[in-house]
Short mmCIF file of C-alpha atoms in Angstrom, two decimals:
data_model
loop_
_atom_site.label_atom_id
_atom_site.label_comp_id
_atom_site.label_asym_id
_atom_site.label_seq_id
_atom_site.Cartn_x
_atom_site.Cartn_y
_atom_site.Cartn_z
CA MET A 264 0.01 -0.01 0.03
CA SER A 265 1.52 3.39 -0.96
CA ALA A 266 1.48 6.50 1.23
CA GLY A 267 -1.65 7.93 -0.39
CA ASP A 268 -3.73 4.77 -0.14
CA THR A 269 -6.13 4.26 2.73
CA GLU A 270 -7.55 1.05 3.98
CA HIS A 271 -11.04 0.69 5.43
CA HIS A 272 -12.12 -2.40 7.38
CA ASN A 273 -15.79 -3.11 7.06
CA SER A 274 -16.85 -3.12 10.70
CA ASP A 275 -20.54 -2.67 9.72
CA GLU A 276 -20.55 -6.20 8.28
CA LEU A 277 -18.97 -7.57 11.42
CA TYR A 278 -21.53 -5.85 13.61
CA ASP A 279 -24.30 -7.23 11.37
CA VAL A 280 -22.91 -10.75 11.95
CA GLN A 281 -22.96 -10.04 15.65
CA ARG A 282 -26.59 -8.93 15.54
CA ARG A 283 -27.76 -11.79 13.35
CA THR A 284 -25.98 -14.53 15.26
CA GLY A 285 -26.85 -12.95 18.63
CA ASP A 286 -30.52 -13.78 18.06
CA LEU A 287 -30.83 -17.35 19.34
CA ASP A 288 -34.65 -17.42 19.06
CA GLY A 289 -34.46 -20.02 16.27
CA LEU A 290 -32.39 -22.34 18.44
CA GLY A 291 -34.66 -21.59 21.35
CA GLN A 292 -37.75 -22.67 19.35
CA MET A 293 -35.99 -25.83 18.27
CA ARG A 294 -35.06 -26.60 21.86
CA LYS A 295 -38.64 -26.05 23.01
CA ARG A 296 -39.93 -28.43 20.37
CA PHE A 297 -37.44 -31.20 21.24
CA VAL A 298 -38.38 -30.88 24.91
CA GLU A 299 -41.99 -31.34 23.93
CA ILE A 300 -41.12 -34.43 21.88
CA ALA A 301 -39.00 -35.91 24.59
CA SER A 302 -41.62 -35.48 27.30
CA VAL A 303 -44.60 -36.97 25.53
CA ASP A 304 -45.74 -40.25 27.18
CA GLY A 305 -47.77 -42.78 25.26
CA VAL A 306 -47.20 -41.07 21.88
CA PHE A 307 -47.33 -44.42 20.09
CA GLY A 308 -50.40 -45.67 21.92
CA ASP A 309 -50.86 -49.40 21.87
CA VAL A 310 -48.65 -50.09 18.85
CA ALA A 311 -46.37 -53.07 19.17
CA ASN A 312 -42.95 -52.00 20.52
CA GLY A 313 -44.46 -48.54 21.11
CA THR A 314 -42.70 -48.21 24.46
CA ALA A 315 -39.31 -48.94 22.88
CA ALA A 316 -40.04 -46.47 20.06
CA GLU A 317 -41.08 -43.85 22.58
CA SER A 318 -37.80 -44.37 24.49
CA ALA A 319 -35.83 -44.15 21.23
CA LEU A 320 -37.59 -40.91 20.29
CA ALA A 321 -36.98 -39.44 23.74
CA GLY A 322 -33.34 -40.44 23.48
CA ALA A 323 -32.99 -38.84 20.07
CA ALA A 324 -34.64 -35.64 21.26
CA ASP A 325 -32.33 -35.53 24.24
CA ALA A 326 -29.27 -35.99 21.98
CA MET A 327 -30.54 -33.15 19.78
CA LEU A 328 -30.92 -30.93 22.85
CA THR A 329 -27.32 -31.61 23.73
CA GLU A 330 -26.23 -30.64 20.18
CA LEU A 331 -28.43 -27.49 20.32
CA GLU A 332 -26.70 -26.46 23.57
CA ARG A 333 -23.35 -26.87 21.86
CA ALA A 334 -24.58 -24.96 18.82
CA GLY A 335 -25.87 -22.19 21.11
CA ILE A 336 -22.49 -21.87 22.76
CA SER A 337 -20.80 -21.77 19.30
CA VAL A 338 -23.26 -19.20 17.96
CA ASP A 339 -22.78 -17.05 21.01
CA ASN A 340 -19.00 -17.22 20.62
CA ILE A 341 -19.33 -16.26 16.95
CA ALA A 342 -21.46 -13.26 17.91
CA GLY A 343 -19.04 -12.13 20.52
CA ASN A 344 -16.01 -12.57 18.27
CA ALA A 345 -17.64 -10.65 15.47
CA GLY A 346 -18.34 -7.77 17.73
CA THR A 347 -14.72 -7.76 18.95
CA ALA A 348 -13.46 -7.89 15.38
CA GLY A 349 -15.72 -4.92 14.55
CA GLU A 350 -14.28 -2.94 17.41
CA ILE A 351 -10.71 -3.79 16.29
CA ALA A 352 -11.60 -2.77 12.72
CA ASP A 353 -12.95 0.60 13.91
CA MET A 354 -9.82 1.22 16.01
CA THR A 355 -7.54 0.18 13.18
CA ASP A 356 -9.30 2.54 10.79
CA GLU A 357 -9.10 5.39 13.21
CA GLU A 358 -5.40 4.82 13.85
CA ALA A 359 -4.70 4.48 10.09
CA ALA A 360 -6.48 7.81 9.47
CA LEU A 361 -4.40 9.45 12.20
CA GLN A 362 -1.19 8.06 10.79
CA GLN A 363 -2.13 9.20 7.33
CA LYS A 364 -2.70 12.70 8.65
CA LEU A 365 0.66 12.68 10.34
CA VAL A 366 2.46 11.47 7.20
CA THR A 367 0.78 14.00 4.88
CA GLY A 368 1.06 16.87 7.33
CA ASN A 369 -2.75 17.41 7.53
CA SER A 370 -2.90 17.05 11.26
CA GLY A 371 -3.24 20.76 11.90
CA GLY A 372 0.21 20.85 13.45
CA GLY A 373 3.70 21.11 11.98
CA ARG A 374 5.32 18.54 9.74
CA PHE A 375 7.40 15.84 11.30
CA TYR A 376 10.92 15.44 9.97
CA GLU A 377 13.31 12.61 10.69
CA ALA A 378 16.25 13.71 12.80
CA VAL A 379 19.58 12.71 11.21
#
C-alpha cells in the first residue's frame, strides 16, 4: 500500500454478523420443540414396541438438545467474536487515518521530519 492509499475495514458487516448470530430465538424454538417431543408419554399408543419407540424418540430428542446447547455456545461465541473484530476494525481505521494525517502533514500541526 502506498503512502496515499487508505484502507477501510468493514466493521458494519462484522456488527451485522454479531446482531444476526446474537438472536438465538431459532435455536430456542427448536429446543422447546425437542423438549415437547422428549416429554410426551404414550405417543405411540398401543402399537407393538411402542414403548421402545417412545424411548428411542426421547433419546434422540435428548441428543438433539445436547447438540443445540453446543450450537448455542458456538453461535454465542461467533457473535461475541464478530463484535470484537468490529471494534478492532474501527480502532484500526481510526489509527490508520491518524497516521495518514501525520504522514501527509494534515494534522493541523507542523510537519514531522526525521532527525539525522
